[in-house]
Short mmCIF file of C-alpha atoms and ligand atoms in Angstrom, two decimals:
data_model
loop_
_atom_site.label_atom_id
_atom_site.label_comp_id
_atom_site.label_asym_id
_atom_site.label_seq_id
_atom_site.Cartn_x
_atom_site.Cartn_y
_atom_site.Cartn_z
CA UNK A 1 23.86 4.89 -17.05
CA UNK A 2 23.72 6.46 -13.59
CA UNK A 3 23.85 4.42 -10.39
CA UNK A 4 21.08 5.01 -7.85
CA UNK A 5 22.55 5.20 -4.34
CA UNK A 6 21.22 4.04 -0.97
CA UNK A 7 20.45 6.74 1.61
CA UNK A 8 21.98 5.66 4.90
CA UNK A 9 22.56 7.81 7.96
CA UNK A 10 21.89 10.94 5.93
CA UNK A 11 24.48 10.07 3.26
CA UNK A 12 24.09 8.85 -0.31
CA UNK A 13 26.02 5.58 -0.46
CA UNK A 14 26.92 3.50 -3.52
CA UNK A 15 28.24 -0.01 -3.40
CA UNK A 16 29.85 -2.34 -5.87
CA UNK A 17 28.54 -5.84 -6.20
CA UNK A 18 25.20 -7.23 -7.31
CA UNK A 19 23.04 -4.77 -9.21
CA UNK A 20 19.96 -4.70 -11.44
CA UNK A 21 18.82 -2.46 -14.28
CA UNK A 22 15.98 0.02 -13.85
CA UNK A 23 14.02 0.47 -17.09
CA UNK A 24 12.00 3.20 -18.67
CA UNK A 25 9.01 1.02 -19.66
CA UNK A 26 7.90 3.46 -22.34
CA UNK A 27 11.14 3.05 -24.28
CA UNK A 28 12.11 -0.41 -23.07
CA UNK A 29 15.60 0.94 -22.32
CA UNK A 30 17.61 0.40 -19.12
CA UNK A 31 18.22 3.87 -17.65
CA UNK A 32 19.85 3.26 -14.25
CA UNK A 33 21.81 0.66 -12.34
CA UNK A 34 20.53 -0.18 -8.89
CA UNK A 35 22.81 -1.79 -6.31
CA UNK A 36 21.34 -4.66 -4.30
CA UNK A 37 22.27 -4.26 -0.65
CA UNK A 38 24.36 -6.85 1.12
CA UNK A 39 23.59 -7.90 4.69
CA UNK A 40 26.40 -5.58 5.84
CA UNK A 41 24.79 -2.60 4.12
CA UNK A 42 21.46 -3.39 5.77
CA UNK A 43 23.24 -3.67 9.12
CA UNK A 44 24.79 -0.24 8.66
CA UNK A 45 21.31 1.24 8.16
CA UNK A 46 20.07 -0.61 11.26
CA UNK A 47 23.04 0.66 13.29
CA UNK A 48 22.33 4.24 12.18
CA UNK A 49 18.66 3.88 13.11
CA UNK A 50 19.51 2.41 16.49
CA UNK A 51 21.91 5.25 17.22
CA UNK A 52 19.34 7.88 16.20
CA UNK A 53 16.47 6.38 18.21
CA UNK A 54 17.13 7.63 21.80
CA UNK A 55 17.22 11.30 20.79
CA UNK A 56 14.34 10.98 18.32
CA UNK A 57 12.01 9.18 20.76
CA UNK A 58 12.62 12.00 23.25
CA UNK A 59 12.02 14.77 20.71
CA UNK A 60 8.65 16.36 21.58
CA UNK A 61 5.87 15.16 19.24
CA UNK A 62 5.16 18.78 18.27
CA UNK A 63 8.78 19.16 17.09
CA UNK A 64 8.50 15.91 15.15
CA UNK A 65 5.29 17.22 13.59
CA UNK A 66 7.03 20.45 12.55
CA UNK A 67 9.38 18.37 10.39
CA UNK A 68 6.31 16.81 8.74
CA UNK A 69 4.79 20.25 8.04
CA UNK A 70 8.00 21.27 6.22
CA UNK A 71 8.07 17.90 4.44
CA UNK A 72 4.54 18.45 3.13
CA UNK A 73 5.56 21.85 1.73
CA UNK A 74 8.62 20.36 0.02
CA UNK A 75 6.56 17.56 -1.50
CA UNK A 76 4.12 20.07 -2.93
CA UNK A 77 6.92 22.27 -4.28
CA UNK A 78 8.50 19.22 -5.97
CA UNK A 79 5.27 17.71 -7.30
CA UNK A 80 6.21 17.98 -10.99
CA UNK A 81 9.71 16.56 -10.50
CA UNK A 82 8.45 13.61 -8.44
CA UNK A 83 5.61 12.84 -10.87
CA UNK A 84 8.09 12.85 -13.76
CA UNK A 85 10.34 10.32 -11.98
CA UNK A 86 7.39 8.06 -11.12
CA UNK A 87 6.16 8.14 -14.70
CA UNK A 88 9.62 7.56 -16.19
CA UNK A 89 10.27 4.37 -14.23
CA UNK A 90 6.76 3.01 -13.58
CA UNK A 91 5.14 4.02 -16.86
CA UNK A 92 1.90 5.44 -15.41
CA UNK A 93 0.67 8.73 -16.84
CA UNK A 94 1.84 12.00 -15.30
CA UNK A 95 -1.68 12.81 -14.08
CA UNK A 96 -1.90 9.42 -12.40
CA UNK A 97 1.54 9.89 -10.83
CA UNK A 98 0.49 13.25 -9.43
CA UNK A 99 -2.70 11.67 -8.08
CA UNK A 100 -0.68 9.03 -6.25
CA UNK A 101 1.61 11.67 -4.78
CA UNK A 102 -1.35 13.72 -3.56
CA UNK A 103 -2.81 10.66 -1.83
CA UNK A 104 0.62 10.09 -0.26
CA UNK A 105 0.74 13.68 0.99
CA UNK A 106 -2.58 13.06 2.79
CA UNK A 107 -0.66 10.68 5.03
CA UNK A 108 1.93 13.34 5.80
CA UNK A 109 -0.91 15.69 6.74
CA UNK A 110 -2.28 13.03 9.10
CA UNK A 111 1.20 12.64 10.63
CA UNK A 112 1.27 16.40 11.27
CA UNK A 113 -1.35 15.76 13.96
CA UNK A 114 1.20 13.88 16.11
CA UNK A 115 0.63 15.86 19.34
CA UNK A 116 -3.08 15.07 19.15
CA UNK A 117 -2.62 11.46 18.00
CA UNK A 118 -0.16 10.62 20.77
CA UNK A 119 -2.00 12.27 23.67
CA UNK A 120 -2.74 8.96 25.34
CA UNK A 121 -5.48 8.42 27.92
CA UNK A 122 -5.66 9.59 31.52
CA UNK A 123 -7.85 8.63 34.48
CA UNK A 124 -7.62 10.47 37.76
CA UNK A 125 -8.43 8.80 41.07
CA UNK A 126 -8.75 5.21 39.91
CA UNK A 127 -8.12 4.40 43.61
CA UNK A 128 -7.26 6.44 46.72
CA UNK A 129 -4.54 8.91 45.64
CA UNK A 130 -3.98 6.83 42.53
CA UNK A 131 -4.00 8.11 38.96
CA UNK A 132 -3.57 5.99 35.83
CA UNK A 133 -2.68 6.72 32.24
CA UNK A 134 -1.76 4.86 29.14
CA UNK A 135 0.96 6.04 26.90
CA UNK A 136 1.72 5.32 23.24
CA UNK A 137 5.43 4.60 23.04
CA UNK A 138 7.49 3.98 19.89
CA UNK A 139 8.78 0.50 19.10
CA UNK A 140 12.33 1.48 18.09
CA UNK A 141 13.71 0.50 14.70
CA UNK A 142 10.99 -0.53 12.22
CA UNK A 143 11.17 -1.38 8.52
CA UNK A 144 8.99 -1.19 5.42
CA UNK A 145 9.16 -3.16 2.18
CA UNK A 146 7.18 -1.70 -0.69
CA UNK A 147 5.93 -2.66 -4.19
CA UNK A 148 6.57 -1.06 -7.57
CA UNK A 149 3.05 0.07 -8.31
CA UNK A 150 2.94 3.08 -5.96
CA UNK A 151 6.56 4.12 -5.45
CA UNK A 152 5.53 7.39 -3.79
CA UNK A 153 2.24 6.66 -2.05
CA UNK A 154 2.84 3.29 -0.39
CA UNK A 155 6.10 4.31 1.36
CA UNK A 156 4.22 7.44 2.49
CA UNK A 157 1.55 5.17 4.02
CA UNK A 158 4.29 3.95 6.32
CA UNK A 159 7.19 6.10 7.39
CA UNK A 160 5.66 9.55 8.10
CA UNK A 161 3.42 7.95 10.71
CA UNK A 162 6.07 5.55 12.05
CA UNK A 163 8.55 8.41 12.38
CA UNK A 164 6.17 10.93 13.90
CA UNK A 165 5.33 8.28 16.51
CA UNK A 166 9.02 8.34 17.50
CA UNK A 167 10.41 5.35 15.59
CA UNK A 168 13.38 5.14 13.25
CA UNK A 169 12.58 3.65 9.85
CA UNK A 170 14.39 1.60 7.21
CA UNK A 171 12.69 1.50 3.82
CA UNK A 172 13.40 -1.17 1.22
CA UNK A 173 11.56 0.11 -1.87
CA UNK A 174 10.82 -1.79 -5.05
CA UNK A 175 13.84 -2.35 -7.26
CA UNK A 176 11.78 -1.49 -10.37
CA UNK A 177 11.16 2.24 -9.81
CA UNK A 178 13.19 3.55 -6.86
CA UNK A 179 14.11 7.11 -7.98
CA UNK A 180 10.99 8.96 -6.82
CA UNK A 181 11.04 7.03 -3.54
CA UNK A 182 14.62 8.10 -2.91
CA UNK A 183 13.98 11.75 -3.82
CA UNK A 184 11.01 11.89 -1.44
CA UNK A 185 13.12 10.49 1.42
CA UNK A 186 15.80 13.11 0.67
CA UNK A 187 13.14 15.81 0.96
CA UNK A 188 12.26 14.57 4.44
CA UNK A 189 15.89 14.97 5.49
CA UNK A 190 15.89 18.43 3.91
CA UNK A 191 12.82 19.18 6.04
CA UNK A 192 14.98 18.70 9.13
CA UNK A 193 14.76 15.01 9.98
CA UNK A 194 17.89 13.99 11.92
CA UNK A 195 20.13 11.61 9.99
CA UNK A 196 19.65 7.94 10.73
CA UNK A 197 15.93 8.32 11.51
CA UNK A 198 15.08 7.32 7.93
CA UNK A 199 17.29 5.23 5.66
CA UNK A 200 16.47 3.89 2.19
CA UNK A 201 18.23 0.70 1.15
CA UNK A 202 17.70 -0.93 -2.23
CA UNK A 203 17.74 -4.66 -2.59
CA UNK A 204 16.05 -7.97 -3.11
CA UNK A 205 15.43 -11.08 -0.97
CA UNK A 206 18.89 -10.79 0.64
CA UNK A 207 18.08 -7.32 1.96
CA UNK A 208 14.57 -8.32 3.06
CA UNK A 209 15.83 -11.42 4.85
CA UNK A 210 18.44 -9.34 6.67
CA UNK A 211 15.67 -7.05 7.92
CA UNK A 212 13.49 -9.99 8.95
CA UNK A 213 16.33 -11.66 10.83
CA UNK A 214 17.74 -8.58 12.59
CA UNK A 215 16.71 -8.62 16.26
CA UNK A 216 16.92 -4.79 16.35
CA UNK A 217 14.02 -4.50 13.85
CA UNK A 218 10.87 -4.61 15.94
CA UNK A 219 8.18 -4.37 13.26
CA UNK A 220 7.78 -4.92 9.52
CA UNK A 221 5.25 -3.30 7.22
CA UNK A 222 4.98 -4.99 3.85
CA UNK A 223 2.94 -4.25 0.75
CA UNK A 224 3.27 -6.47 -2.33
CA UNK A 225 2.16 -9.80 -3.72
CA UNK A 226 0.48 -12.45 -1.56
CA UNK A 227 3.22 -15.14 -1.62
CA UNK A 228 5.83 -12.65 -0.38
CA UNK A 229 3.38 -11.13 2.12
CA UNK A 230 2.73 -14.56 3.58
CA UNK A 231 6.46 -15.32 3.72
CA UNK A 232 7.29 -12.07 5.51
CA UNK A 233 4.41 -12.48 7.93
CA UNK A 234 5.33 -16.01 8.92
CA UNK A 235 9.10 -15.37 9.12
CA UNK A 236 8.66 -12.07 10.95
CA UNK A 237 6.10 -13.23 13.51
CA UNK A 238 8.16 -16.39 14.13
CA UNK A 239 10.86 -14.03 15.39
CA UNK A 240 8.44 -12.15 17.62
CA UNK A 241 8.12 -9.12 15.37
CA UNK A 242 4.97 -7.16 14.79
CA UNK A 243 4.05 -7.61 11.10
CA UNK A 244 1.41 -6.14 8.81
CA UNK A 245 1.71 -7.67 5.33
CA UNK A 246 -0.66 -6.48 2.62
CA UNK A 247 -0.94 -8.77 -0.38
CA UNK A 248 -2.58 -9.18 -3.77
CA UNK A 249 -6.17 -8.78 -4.88
CA UNK A 250 -8.96 -9.61 -7.27
CA UNK A 251 -11.50 -6.83 -6.98
CA UNK A 252 -15.07 -7.34 -8.17
CA UNK A 253 -17.58 -4.69 -9.18
CA UNK A 254 -21.20 -5.82 -9.01
CA UNK A 255 -23.55 -4.23 -11.54
CA UNK A 256 -27.20 -4.40 -10.50
CA UNK A 257 -30.00 -4.16 -13.07
CA UNK A 258 -30.99 -0.72 -11.71
CA UNK A 259 -27.45 0.76 -11.90
CA UNK A 260 -26.83 4.02 -13.72
CA UNK A 261 -24.99 2.16 -16.46
CA UNK A 262 -23.33 5.10 -18.19
CA UNK A 263 -21.76 6.29 -14.95
CA UNK A 264 -20.85 2.73 -14.00
CA UNK A 265 -19.08 2.29 -17.35
CA UNK A 266 -17.09 5.52 -16.88
CA UNK A 267 -16.13 4.43 -13.39
CA UNK A 268 -15.16 0.93 -14.56
CA UNK A 269 -12.99 2.24 -17.41
CA UNK A 270 -10.82 4.22 -14.98
CA UNK A 271 -10.81 1.51 -12.31
CA UNK A 272 -9.94 -1.35 -14.68
CA UNK A 273 -7.56 0.33 -17.12
CA UNK A 274 -6.11 3.28 -15.14
CA UNK A 275 -2.41 2.70 -14.37
CA UNK A 276 -2.62 -0.18 -16.88
CA UNK A 277 -4.50 -2.23 -14.26
CA UNK A 278 -1.42 -2.24 -11.99
CA UNK A 279 -3.27 -1.20 -8.85
CA UNK A 280 -4.09 -3.45 -5.93
CA UNK A 281 -7.56 -1.85 -5.93
CA UNK A 282 -8.06 -2.08 -9.71
CA UNK A 283 -11.38 -3.60 -10.70
CA UNK A 284 -10.57 -6.77 -12.63
CA UNK A 285 -13.98 -8.50 -12.53
CA UNK A 286 -17.37 -7.03 -13.47
CA UNK A 287 -20.13 -9.22 -12.04
CA UNK A 288 -23.32 -8.52 -13.97
CA UNK A 289 -26.64 -9.45 -12.41
CA UNK A 290 -28.64 -10.64 -15.40
CA UNK A 291 -27.73 -11.07 -19.08
CA UNK A 292 -29.37 -7.77 -19.99
CA UNK A 293 -26.92 -5.80 -17.82
CA UNK A 294 -23.99 -7.88 -19.13
CA UNK A 295 -24.92 -7.37 -22.80
CA UNK A 296 -25.42 -3.62 -22.31
CA UNK A 297 -22.20 -3.28 -20.33
CA UNK A 298 -20.08 -5.10 -22.91
CA UNK A 299 -21.64 -3.08 -25.75
CA UNK A 300 -20.77 0.20 -23.98
CA UNK A 301 -17.27 -0.88 -22.90
CA UNK A 302 -16.02 -2.11 -26.28
CA UNK A 303 -15.78 1.24 -28.10
CA UNK A 304 -14.30 2.93 -25.04
CA UNK A 305 -11.61 0.29 -24.60
CA UNK A 306 -10.73 0.50 -28.28
CA UNK A 307 -10.48 4.30 -27.94
CA UNK A 308 -8.10 4.25 -24.95
CA UNK A 309 -5.26 6.76 -25.50
CA UNK A 310 -2.11 4.78 -24.85
CA UNK A 311 1.45 6.05 -25.00
CA UNK A 312 4.57 7.02 -23.05
CA UNK A 313 3.44 7.87 -19.52
CA UNK A 314 5.35 11.14 -19.56
CA UNK A 315 3.33 12.49 -22.51
CA UNK A 316 0.26 14.52 -21.63
CA UNK A 317 -3.41 13.70 -22.04
CA UNK A 318 -3.16 9.90 -22.05
CA UNK A 319 -5.35 7.26 -20.42
CA UNK A 320 -2.77 4.53 -20.06
CA UNK A 321 0.98 3.97 -20.25
CA UNK A 322 2.94 0.72 -20.61
CA UNK A 323 3.29 -2.12 -18.12
CA UNK A 324 6.26 -1.86 -15.79
CA UNK A 325 8.55 -4.45 -17.40
CA UNK A 326 8.70 -6.68 -20.47
CA UNK A 327 8.27 -9.63 -18.12
CA UNK A 328 5.05 -8.13 -16.69
CA UNK A 329 3.72 -7.52 -20.24
CA UNK A 330 4.48 -11.13 -21.24
CA UNK A 331 2.86 -12.48 -18.07
CA UNK A 332 -0.35 -10.56 -18.71
CA UNK A 333 -0.37 -11.65 -22.38
CA UNK A 334 0.03 -15.23 -21.12
CA UNK A 335 -3.12 -14.83 -19.05
CA UNK A 336 -5.01 -13.58 -22.12
CA UNK A 337 -3.91 -16.68 -24.01
CA UNK A 338 -4.94 -18.84 -21.08
CA UNK A 339 -8.41 -17.25 -20.94
CA UNK A 340 -8.99 -17.94 -24.64
CA UNK A 341 -7.86 -21.55 -24.21
CA UNK A 342 -10.19 -21.95 -21.22
CA UNK A 343 -13.19 -20.89 -23.33
CA UNK A 344 -13.82 -17.29 -22.25
CA UNK A 345 -14.89 -14.88 -25.01
CA UNK A 346 -12.11 -12.40 -25.79
CA UNK A 347 -14.15 -9.38 -26.88
CA UNK A 348 -11.26 -6.91 -27.09
CA UNK A 349 -7.69 -8.14 -27.59
CA UNK A 350 -5.01 -5.57 -26.72
CA UNK A 351 -2.06 -7.78 -27.54
CA UNK A 352 0.38 -6.75 -30.23
CA UNK A 353 -0.08 -3.03 -29.63
CA UNK A 354 2.82 -0.84 -30.73
CA UNK A 355 3.12 2.86 -30.03
CA UNK A 356 4.74 4.91 -32.78
CA UNK A 357 8.12 6.18 -31.69
CA UNK A 358 8.14 3.76 -28.73
CA UNK A 359 8.27 0.42 -30.51
CA UNK A 360 10.38 -1.19 -27.77
CA UNK A 361 8.07 -0.06 -24.94
CA UNK A 362 6.22 -2.60 -22.78
CA UNK A 363 2.76 -1.74 -24.11
CA UNK A 364 -0.40 -3.79 -24.06
CA UNK A 365 -3.81 -2.49 -25.05
CA UNK A 366 -6.94 -2.90 -22.95
CA UNK A 367 -8.44 -6.40 -23.02
CA UNK A 368 -12.00 -7.49 -22.25
CA UNK A 369 -13.26 -11.01 -21.60
CA UNK A 370 -16.92 -12.00 -21.45
CA UNK A 371 -18.44 -15.29 -20.20
CA UNK A 372 -15.70 -15.82 -17.64
CA UNK A 373 -16.43 -18.57 -15.12
CA UNK A 374 -15.06 -19.10 -11.60
CA UNK A 375 -12.84 -22.09 -12.35
CA UNK A 376 -10.79 -20.22 -14.99
CA UNK A 377 -7.29 -19.03 -14.06
CA UNK A 378 -8.09 -15.55 -15.42
CA UNK A 379 -10.82 -15.38 -12.75
CA UNK A 380 -8.98 -16.98 -9.87
CA UNK A 381 -5.58 -15.31 -10.13
CA UNK A 382 -4.44 -11.70 -9.94
CA UNK A 383 -3.48 -10.66 -13.50
CA UNK A 384 -2.26 -7.14 -12.62
CA UNK A 385 -2.72 -5.75 -16.10
CA UNK A 386 -5.34 -4.05 -18.30
CA UNK A 387 -7.70 -7.03 -18.44
CA UNK A 388 -11.34 -6.89 -17.33
CA UNK A 389 -13.35 -10.11 -16.95
CA UNK A 390 -17.16 -10.11 -17.16
CA UNK A 391 -18.89 -12.81 -15.10
CA UNK A 392 -22.63 -13.32 -15.52
CA UNK A 393 -24.83 -14.24 -12.51
CA UNK A 394 -28.58 -14.31 -11.82
CA UNK A 395 -28.91 -12.54 -8.48
CA UNK A 396 -27.18 -10.31 -5.94
CA UNK A 397 -26.91 -13.31 -3.61
CA UNK A 398 -25.06 -15.27 -6.30
CA UNK A 399 -22.74 -12.30 -6.92
CA UNK A 400 -21.97 -12.01 -3.22
CA UNK A 401 -21.36 -15.73 -2.87
CA UNK A 402 -18.86 -15.55 -5.72
CA UNK A 403 -16.97 -12.69 -4.09
CA UNK A 404 -17.05 -14.28 -0.64
CA UNK A 405 -15.67 -17.54 -2.06
CA UNK A 406 -12.68 -15.80 -3.67
CA UNK A 407 -9.35 -16.15 -1.87
CA UNK A 408 -8.71 -12.39 -1.99
CA UNK A 409 -10.73 -9.72 -0.21
CA UNK A 410 -9.07 -6.38 -0.82
CA UNK A 411 -11.65 -4.09 -2.44
CA UNK A 412 -15.06 -4.38 -4.07
CA UNK A 413 -17.94 -2.17 -5.10
CA UNK A 414 -21.57 -2.27 -6.09
CA UNK A 415 -23.30 -0.07 -8.66
CA UNK A 416 -26.97 0.30 -7.81
CA UNK A 417 -29.74 2.76 -7.02
CA UNK A 418 -31.22 0.35 -4.46
CA UNK A 419 -30.33 1.26 -0.88
CA UNK A 420 -31.47 -2.08 0.47
CA UNK A 421 -29.17 -3.99 -1.90
CA UNK A 422 -26.27 -1.66 -1.11
CA UNK A 423 -26.77 -2.09 2.63
CA UNK A 424 -26.92 -5.88 2.39
CA UNK A 425 -23.77 -5.81 0.29
CA UNK A 426 -21.88 -3.63 2.81
CA UNK A 427 -23.00 -5.81 5.71
CA UNK A 428 -22.34 -9.25 4.30
CA UNK A 429 -19.49 -8.96 1.84
CA UNK A 430 -16.20 -10.45 3.06
CA UNK A 431 -13.92 -7.76 1.74
CA UNK A 432 -11.98 -5.11 3.66
CA UNK A 433 -12.82 -2.03 1.56
CA UNK A 434 -16.22 -1.56 -0.02
CA UNK A 435 -17.54 1.08 -2.41
CA UNK A 436 -21.15 1.95 -3.19
CA UNK A 437 -21.11 3.56 -6.63
CA UNK A 438 -17.41 4.26 -5.87
CA UNK A 439 -15.11 2.01 -7.90
CA UNK A 440 -11.82 2.51 -6.01
CA UNK A 441 -12.76 2.82 -2.35
CA UNK A 442 -9.24 3.59 -1.12
CA UNK A 443 -9.78 5.03 2.38
CA UNK A 444 -8.61 8.58 3.11
CA UNK A 445 -5.58 8.90 5.39
CA UNK A 446 -7.61 9.34 8.59
CA UNK A 447 -9.23 5.94 8.10
CA UNK A 448 -7.11 2.80 7.56
CA UNK A 449 -6.41 0.69 4.49
CA UNK A 450 -6.55 -3.09 4.47
CA UNK A 451 -8.06 -6.11 2.82
CA UNK A 452 -9.45 -9.32 4.27
CA UNK A 453 -8.66 -12.98 3.64
CA UNK A 454 -5.42 -13.52 1.71
CA UNK A 455 -5.10 -9.83 0.90
CA UNK A 456 -3.70 -9.04 4.35
CA UNK A 457 -1.71 -10.98 6.91
CA UNK A 458 -1.77 -9.45 10.37
CA UNK A 459 -4.29 -7.71 12.58
CA UNK A 460 -3.89 -4.04 11.89
CA UNK A 461 -4.52 -2.25 8.62
CA UNK A 462 -2.15 0.31 7.11
CA UNK A 463 -2.03 4.03 8.02
CA UNK A 464 -4.67 6.08 9.88
CA UNK A 465 -5.72 4.95 13.37
CA UNK A 466 -4.53 1.36 12.79
CA UNK A 467 -1.15 2.69 11.67
CA UNK A 468 -0.76 4.56 14.96
CA UNK A 469 -1.55 1.36 16.86
CA UNK A 470 0.88 -0.60 14.72
CA UNK A 471 3.82 1.76 15.21
CA UNK A 472 3.33 2.26 18.97
CA UNK A 473 2.95 0.08 21.98
CA UNK A 474 0.84 0.79 24.97
CA UNK A 475 2.26 1.33 28.37
CA UNK A 476 -0.22 1.53 31.25
CA UNK A 477 1.08 3.50 34.22
CA UNK A 478 -0.55 3.50 37.63
CA UNK A 479 0.84 6.02 40.09
CA UNK A 480 0.16 6.71 43.75
CA UNK A 481 1.30 9.75 45.69
CA UNK A 482 0.18 9.05 49.27
CA UNK A 483 -0.65 12.03 51.41
CA UNK A 484 2.13 12.93 53.76
CA UNK A 485 1.93 11.27 57.19
CA UNK A 486 -0.46 8.61 56.01
CA UNK A 487 0.60 5.04 56.46
CA UNK A 488 -0.62 2.28 54.17
CA UNK A 489 -0.90 -1.14 55.73
CA UNK A 490 0.24 -4.17 53.76
CA UNK A 491 -2.52 -5.61 51.64
CA UNK A 492 -2.40 -9.30 50.88
CA UNK A 493 -5.68 -9.57 48.98
CA UNK A 494 -5.63 -8.67 45.28
CA UNK A 495 -5.95 -4.86 45.07
CA UNK A 496 -9.50 -3.70 44.38
CA UNK A 497 -11.72 -0.82 45.33
P1 NAD B 1 6.34 -8.11 -5.07
O1 NAD B 1 5.73 -8.97 -4.02
O2 NAD B 1 7.03 -8.77 -6.20
O3 NAD B 1 7.43 -7.13 -4.42
C1 NAD B 1 7.13 -6.35 -3.28
C2 NAD B 1 8.41 -6.12 -2.48
O4 NAD B 1 8.89 -7.39 -2.03
C3 NAD B 1 9.54 -5.48 -3.28
O5 NAD B 1 10.19 -4.54 -2.48
C4 NAD B 1 10.43 -6.67 -3.63
O6 NAD B 1 11.79 -6.29 -3.75
C5 NAD B 1 10.24 -7.59 -2.43
N1 NAD B 1 10.43 -9.00 -2.78
C6 NAD B 1 10.19 -9.58 -3.98
N2 NAD B 1 10.47 -10.89 -3.93
C7 NAD B 1 10.89 -11.15 -2.67
C8 NAD B 1 11.31 -12.34 -1.99
N3 NAD B 1 11.38 -13.51 -2.61
N4 NAD B 1 11.66 -12.23 -0.69
C9 NAD B 1 11.61 -11.06 -0.06
N5 NAD B 1 11.22 -9.90 -0.65
C10 NAD B 1 10.86 -9.94 -1.94
O7 NAD B 1 5.19 -7.13 -5.58
P2 NAD B 1 5.25 -6.08 -6.77
O8 NAD B 1 5.25 -6.82 -8.07
O9 NAD B 1 6.30 -5.07 -6.53
O10 NAD B 1 3.84 -5.34 -6.57
C11 NAD B 1 2.64 -5.82 -7.08
C12 NAD B 1 1.88 -6.61 -6.05
O11 NAD B 1 1.66 -5.80 -4.90
C13 NAD B 1 0.49 -7.01 -6.51
O12 NAD B 1 0.24 -8.31 -6.07
C14 NAD B 1 -0.43 -6.02 -5.82
O13 NAD B 1 -1.75 -6.47 -5.61
C15 NAD B 1 0.28 -5.86 -4.54
N6 NAD B 1 -0.10 -4.62 -3.86
C16 NAD B 1 -0.92 -4.72 -2.80
C17 NAD B 1 -1.34 -3.58 -2.16
C18 NAD B 1 -2.26 -3.67 -0.98
O14 NAD B 1 -2.44 -2.67 -0.35
N7 NAD B 1 -2.83 -4.81 -0.66
C19 NAD B 1 -0.92 -2.33 -2.60
C20 NAD B 1 -0.06 -2.27 -3.69
C21 NAD B 1 0.34 -3.43 -4.32
#
């Protein structure tokens, strides 16, 4: 079994000590050992970042952008290799892995616009002989902690932008599927990034706590589950750090009686079961307005769920791979059991699925519940697996009330042909990302990504314009160059025009 190294100060570093296994979820076999960083290892990455910062912050933005242009080319050239690594350790299908990488590359493209993004604002003659401007300056050393479900895309939400803004970055990726994340970081160094500007350190709570507690780390970006997001936000902000912590989700799709049902069903199949439901924007609740819509929806979904092509993610032409770990599979199965015990109707039961040739893989077939009600755990909690719950309501208002009362507010969508209903939904729904006939409204890289309520702790969303704000701080400069021979008398009143 190979050992996956850290990447610190441009070097691949291994360490003895605590380690965990990385699995191939399709075979159920451990394939790599992953060291868990000690506090000393984290400190060495921080020291390298601190040392690299002065030169990097003074590197012209256009030069920093040139590194990103080369990085984008390398990512595209290595698309197949990266997708294979994602699929091998996460379990998602190759097509899905490539899709995630492409969405990650969008963020590199956005970062290529650094000279434009960092232009700042300038006002001439704000007073006699006085000009003023505001500058976007980097924060220094910043860190990111990322989840298993997008090992390529979520880190790419963070460090290309942080780095192009002049910061040095320490990434602590998920311990479940770190190989693609590491390879991508190596490609950025190959693209010409000076050593120390980006380090990748593997680890668990010890590593994360070391990053939170280090005074040199000025900001933390986190994406993962809500309890950890809340912990990192409160511990980080307590220490005066800037923190954006994106958490879990329960995303509802509302189906109106006038929806184009066939298209809505196609969209729901991908949004609920794609990536085995392990997406923070996955649709996990279908809210049907009226029994007629619910009955028709369930009737159309059942055969399609039963026909899902499930197998090893690295095989071609599949709809769904396994869940990421045996523990994740058992947790999701536990929710299915819980839903049955609570009285929901289990219309399709995916438990007990085995895939020929991959009997030890962490597979679970698609599951569908009908007659789910708001007090059930399967409705309230994030399941993060291939389980769709149908909730029946009588009106759009009731559907919206249900969504607004939920603790999470990441994504949602409405399927309708009625512009008035869609507009009301967009205006009044308390969710950060909204789709109209679009099931996974993940914003493109030049907008920003973020949920509301307990799906995000902090003020600024991830990437795009909010990302620039997050990774820079404003400096307002007011400058006077008096004309020669003029004499300015002392002014004791507050300066004004
Ligand atoms: P997770 O919270 O278990 O882990 C995320 C990161 O936190 C990992 O790097 C992990 O090593 C670290 N971590 C875990 N336990 C920790 C602890 N006690 N202290 C400090 N750090 C700790 O999440 P996951 O299982 O990897 O990912 C799935 C979750 O992420 C889901 O809840 C999903 O909704 C969420 N997610 C949210 C978004 C979003 O944009 N809102 C995007 C992707 C995933």
